[in-house]
Every structure is written in C-alpha cells, then in structure tokens.
Coordinates of C-alpha atoms in Angstrom, one line a residue:
M1 CA -84.3 43.3 40.2
S2 CA -83.6 47.1 40.5
G3 CA -86.9 47.8 38.8
H4 CA -88.7 45.3 41.0
S5 CA -87.6 47.1 44.1
K6 CA -88.1 50.5 42.5
W7 CA -91.7 49.9 41.6
N8 CA -92.6 48.7 45.1
N9 CA -91.1 51.9 46.5
I10 CA -93.4 53.9 44.2
K11 CA -96.4 51.8 45.2
R12 CA -95.6 52.5 48.8
K13 CA -95.6 56.2 48.0
K14 CA -98.8 56.1 45.9
E15 CA -100.7 54.4 48.8
K16 CA -100.0 57.3 51.1
T17 CA -102.8 59.2 52.8
D18 CA -103.9 62.7 51.7
G19 CA -101.9 64.3 54.5
A20 CA -98.8 62.4 53.4
K21 CA -99.4 63.5 49.8
A22 CA -99.6 67.1 50.9
K23 CA -96.2 66.6 52.5
V24 CA -94.8 65.2 49.2
F25 CA -96.1 68.3 47.4
T26 CA -94.4 70.6 50.0
K27 CA -91.1 68.7 49.6
I28 CA -91.2 69.0 45.8
G29 CA -92.1 72.7 46.2
R30 CA -88.9 73.2 48.2
E31 CA -86.9 71.3 45.5
L32 CA -88.5 73.5 42.8
A33 CA -87.6 76.7 44.7
V34 CA -84.0 75.6 45.2
A35 CA -83.8 74.6 41.5
V36 CA -84.9 78.2 40.5
K37 CA -82.4 79.9 42.8
E38 CA -79.4 77.6 42.2
G39 CA -80.0 76.3 38.7
G40 CA -80.2 79.6 36.8
G41 CA -83.6 81.1 37.0
P42 CA -87.3 80.4 36.4
D43 CA -87.1 79.3 32.7
P44 CA -86.9 75.5 32.4
A45 CA -85.6 75.9 28.8
S46 CA -82.3 77.3 30.2
N47 CA -82.4 75.6 33.6
S48 CA -82.1 71.8 33.3
K49 CA -82.3 71.3 37.0
L50 CA -85.6 73.0 37.1
K51 CA -86.8 71.2 34.0
D52 CA -86.1 67.8 35.7
C53 CA -87.8 68.9 38.9
I54 CA -90.9 70.0 37.0
A55 CA -91.1 66.6 35.4
K56 CA -90.8 65.0 38.8
A57 CA -93.6 67.3 40.2
K58 CA -95.9 66.5 37.3
A59 CA -95.4 62.7 37.7
A60 CA -96.3 63.2 41.4
N61 CA -99.5 64.9 40.3
V62 CA -98.6 68.3 41.7
P63 CA -101.1 70.7 40.0
N64 CA -99.6 73.0 37.3
E65 CA -100.8 76.1 39.1
N66 CA -98.9 75.0 42.2
I67 CA -95.8 74.6 40.2
D68 CA -96.1 78.0 38.5
R69 CA -96.8 79.7 41.8
I70 CA -93.7 78.2 43.5
I71 CA -91.5 79.1 40.6
K72 CA -92.8 82.7 40.5
K73 CA -92.3 83.1 44.3
A74 CA -88.8 81.6 44.2
A75 CA -87.9 84.0 41.3
G76 CA -89.1 87.0 43.2
E77 CA -87.5 88.8 46.0
G78 CA -90.0 87.7 48.6
D79 CA -88.5 84.4 49.7
D80 CA -85.0 84.6 51.1
T81 CA -84.9 81.3 52.9
K82 CA -81.5 79.6 52.2
Y83 CA -81.6 75.9 51.8
E84 CA -78.5 73.6 51.9
N85 CA -78.2 70.3 50.2
I86 CA -76.9 67.6 52.6
T87 CA -76.6 63.9 52.0
Y88 CA -76.4 61.4 54.9
E89 CA -75.3 57.8 54.7
G90 CA -75.9 55.0 57.1
Y91 CA -77.2 51.5 57.8
G92 CA -80.6 50.3 58.8
P93 CA -81.3 47.0 60.7
N94 CA -79.1 44.1 59.5
G95 CA -76.9 46.4 57.4
I96 CA -79.4 47.7 54.9
A97 CA -77.7 50.6 53.1
V98 CA -79.6 53.9 53.3
I99 CA -78.9 57.3 51.6
V100 CA -80.8 60.3 52.9
E101 CA -80.9 63.5 50.8
A102 CA -82.0 66.6 52.7
L103 CA -82.7 70.3 51.9
T104 CA -82.5 72.2 55.1
D105 CA -82.3 75.7 56.5
N106 CA -80.9 74.4 59.7
R107 CA -78.1 71.8 59.4
N108 CA -77.8 71.0 63.1
R109 CA -81.6 70.3 63.5
T110 CA -81.6 68.0 60.5
A111 CA -78.5 66.1 61.4
G112 CA -79.8 65.6 64.9
D113 CA -83.2 64.3 63.6
V114 CA -81.6 61.9 61.1
R115 CA -79.1 60.5 63.7
H116 CA -82.0 60.0 66.2
Y117 CA -84.1 58.0 63.7
F118 CA -81.1 55.7 62.8
D119 CA -80.4 55.1 66.5
K120 CA -84.0 54.6 67.5
F121 CA -84.8 52.0 64.8
G122 CA -81.8 49.7 65.0
G123 CA -79.4 51.4 62.5
N124 CA -76.5 53.7 62.7
L125 CA -75.5 56.9 60.8
G126 CA -72.2 56.4 59.0
T127 CA -69.6 58.6 57.3
T128 CA -69.7 60.0 53.9
G129 CA -69.0 57.3 51.3
C130 CA -69.8 54.4 53.6
V131 CA -72.7 53.1 51.4
S132 CA -72.9 55.4 48.3
F133 CA -70.4 53.2 46.5
M134 CA -73.2 50.6 46.3
F135 CA -75.4 53.0 44.4
S136 CA -75.2 54.7 41.0
Q137 CA -77.1 57.7 39.7
K138 CA -79.7 56.9 37.0
G139 CA -82.7 58.5 35.4
V140 CA -85.7 56.3 36.2
I141 CA -89.0 56.8 34.3
V142 CA -92.0 54.6 35.2
I143 CA -94.9 54.1 32.8
E144 CA -98.1 52.3 33.7
K145 CA -98.5 49.1 31.6
E146 CA -102.3 49.3 31.1
G147 CA -103.4 49.5 27.4
L148 CA -99.8 49.6 26.1
E149 CA -97.9 47.1 24.0
E150 CA -94.6 46.1 25.5
D151 CA -92.6 45.8 22.2
K152 CA -93.8 49.2 21.0
V153 CA -93.0 50.9 24.4
M154 CA -89.5 49.3 24.4
E155 CA -88.8 50.4 20.9
D156 CA -89.9 54.0 21.7
C157 CA -87.8 54.1 24.8
L158 CA -84.6 52.7 23.2
E159 CA -85.1 55.1 20.2
A160 CA -85.4 58.0 22.7
G161 CA -82.0 57.0 24.2
A162 CA -82.8 54.9 27.2
S163 CA -80.0 52.7 28.5
D164 CA -82.2 49.9 29.9
F165 CA -85.9 48.8 29.8
Q166 CA -87.7 46.4 32.1
A167 CA -91.3 45.1 32.3
D168 CA -92.7 44.5 35.7
E169 CA -96.2 43.3 36.7
D170 CA -98.0 46.6 36.4
V171 CA -95.4 49.0 34.9
F172 CA -92.5 49.5 32.5
E173 CA -89.3 50.9 34.0
V174 CA -87.1 52.9 31.8
Y175 CA -83.5 53.7 32.8
T176 CA -81.3 56.4 31.4
E177 CA -77.8 57.9 32.1
P178 CA -78.3 61.0 34.2
E179 CA -77.2 63.3 31.4
D180 CA -79.7 61.7 29.0
F181 CA -82.7 61.9 31.4
S182 CA -84.3 65.2 30.1
G183 CA -83.9 64.3 26.5
V184 CA -85.5 60.8 26.9
L185 CA -88.3 62.3 29.0
D186 CA -89.0 65.0 26.4
D187 CA -89.1 62.4 23.6
L188 CA -91.5 60.1 25.4
T189 CA -93.7 63.0 26.5
Q190 CA -94.0 64.1 22.8
K191 CA -95.0 60.5 21.9
G192 CA -97.9 60.9 24.4
Y193 CA -96.6 58.8 27.3
E194 CA -97.7 59.6 30.9
F195 CA -95.5 58.8 33.9
V196 CA -96.1 57.3 37.3
S197 CA -92.7 58.7 38.3
A198 CA -89.8 60.4 36.6
E199 CA -86.6 61.5 38.3
V200 CA -82.9 61.0 38.6
E201 CA -82.4 58.5 41.4
M202 CA -79.7 56.6 43.4
V203 CA -80.2 52.9 42.2
P204 CA -78.5 50.2 44.3
S205 CA -76.2 47.6 42.6
T206 CA -77.0 44.9 45.1
Y207 CA -79.9 44.3 47.5
T208 CA -80.2 42.9 51.0
A209 CA -83.3 40.9 52.2
L210 CA -84.7 41.1 55.7
T211 CA -86.1 37.9 57.2
E212 CA -86.6 38.6 60.9
E213 CA -89.9 40.2 61.8
E214 CA -88.3 42.6 64.3
S215 CA -85.8 43.9 61.6
I216 CA -88.6 44.3 59.1
I217 CA -90.7 46.4 61.5
K218 CA -87.7 48.6 62.5
M219 CA -86.8 49.1 58.9
R220 CA -90.3 50.2 57.9
K221 CA -90.4 52.6 60.9
L222 CA -87.0 54.0 60.0
L223 CA -88.2 54.7 56.4
D224 CA -91.5 56.2 57.7
A225 CA -89.7 58.5 60.1
L226 CA -87.2 59.7 57.5
E227 CA -89.9 60.3 54.9
D228 CA -92.1 62.1 57.4
N229 CA -89.3 64.7 58.2
D230 CA -89.9 68.0 56.4
D231 CA -86.2 68.5 55.6
V232 CA -85.8 65.0 54.0
Q233 CA -86.3 65.1 50.2
N234 CA -85.4 61.5 49.2
V235 CA -84.5 58.2 50.9
W236 CA -82.7 55.6 48.8
H237 CA -82.1 52.1 50.2
N238 CA -81.3 48.5 49.1
W239 CA -84.0 46.6 51.0
E240 CA -84.7 43.8 48.6
N241 CA -88.2 42.6 49.6
A242 CA -89.8 45.8 50.9
D243 CA -93.1 44.9 49.1
E244 CA -93.5 41.4 50.4
D245 CA -92.7 42.5 53.9
D246 CA -95.3 45.2 53.7
D247 CA -97.9 42.5 53.2
E248 CA -97.1 40.6 56.3

C-alpha cells in the first residue's frame, strides 16, 4: 500500500506544467546549496548529504550543468543566504496527517504561510510530534517497469541491500533503511538502472481515505498551496486514495 500511494504522488508531480517543474528545480537547487554548506563541502564523495541530494536532482531531471553551477556557487563566497530547516506537522480535512519540510530564510513568513494554508483548506497546524509518529524515514527508489524483468530487478535490489521491493502497475518501488540508501542507489546505478525518483522520504504506516467530495477538493487545494510555496521543500501525507480522487 505504501508503494501504491507513493507512486501516485510521483505521477502527480510528473504531470506538472513546465512552470511547476521550474519551481521543483529551484527547490532542489536550494536543497543542494544547503547540503554543500551544512554537509561538509562540494565533494559528494565526502558529503553524503550532497550525494543523496544530487541523486534526487538527477531523478527529477535537473540538468547536470545546473547541478554543477549550484554546487560551485554554494561553495564560493558569493552566496551568504542562510536557510533554516523547519518541519511543520498538522492535519488536513478529516484528519489526514501532513508533514511539511521547509528551508527558509524567514521563519516567521513561512510559519504564517503554512498556518494560513491549513486554516483555509479545512485543516489545522498541530504541534511537533502530533503526526510524525505515524511516519518512518525510508529510502525510496522508483524504477520504471518498461522493458525490465521483475525477478531480475528484485534480485538486483535485494542483493544491493534493499529492505523491501514492491511491483506496481507501471513501476518497481525499492525501499531501504535511510543509512543504506546511498549504497543501494550506487549499486543499482552501476548496474545500469535509471530512476523515476530517488530520495529519503517520510513513509506513513497507515493511510486515511477521503470519501466526501468537499474534503477531497480541500485536500487537493491544501497540497497544491503547500507545494507551490517557495520555502516548502517536501510535503508528506497519508491520504490513501489520492490517485483515484484526482480522476474524479
């Protein structure tokens, strides 16, 4: 089930407009810059945070020259913007659990924006820890199924150190422990695999379905508003049937 919901979140992202894709590139750029400054410099071989972030950027089709330019700029003296990592927790309509990860240079602005979105779309911002206990951190690697043999892919993934493997309609989902993520990704890259997405994520242990049209519309609007905010890097949630609802 976790994979089912995960893949539909990706599809939602893949179907975004060019303008929205540009925003995704900008957000990943901010993440890369912070990884260089906080993770220990511009060399991914000695900066695992940066290495994982580059993998995420490549899976999101950020061009290599963009990645190199951002890393060089962050390593130089020219960019002195200080970003702070902040995580917000709250509830969407009908108690859907939502975790919002932000990188911001203005904590008050971001907190005000996030609170406003929750209030506007039938949810409420909660206190730290109110929903995070329902999620666990996992490496999630998604591989497109086309032209691949399931048994072979599963064998390669488990050999690489993956903790779980699931086949969905269009993709294979590979789960790892957070500390094994880089190693598994390296191994699969060397075996020639390409990825739809690759990052360490917050994966929910249980899911909640929405059945009322009004709640579905509000939840969709809440996610759109959060994802559209420049300071918000990631939004994790446990909305079970986000894909079916998007078709209504």
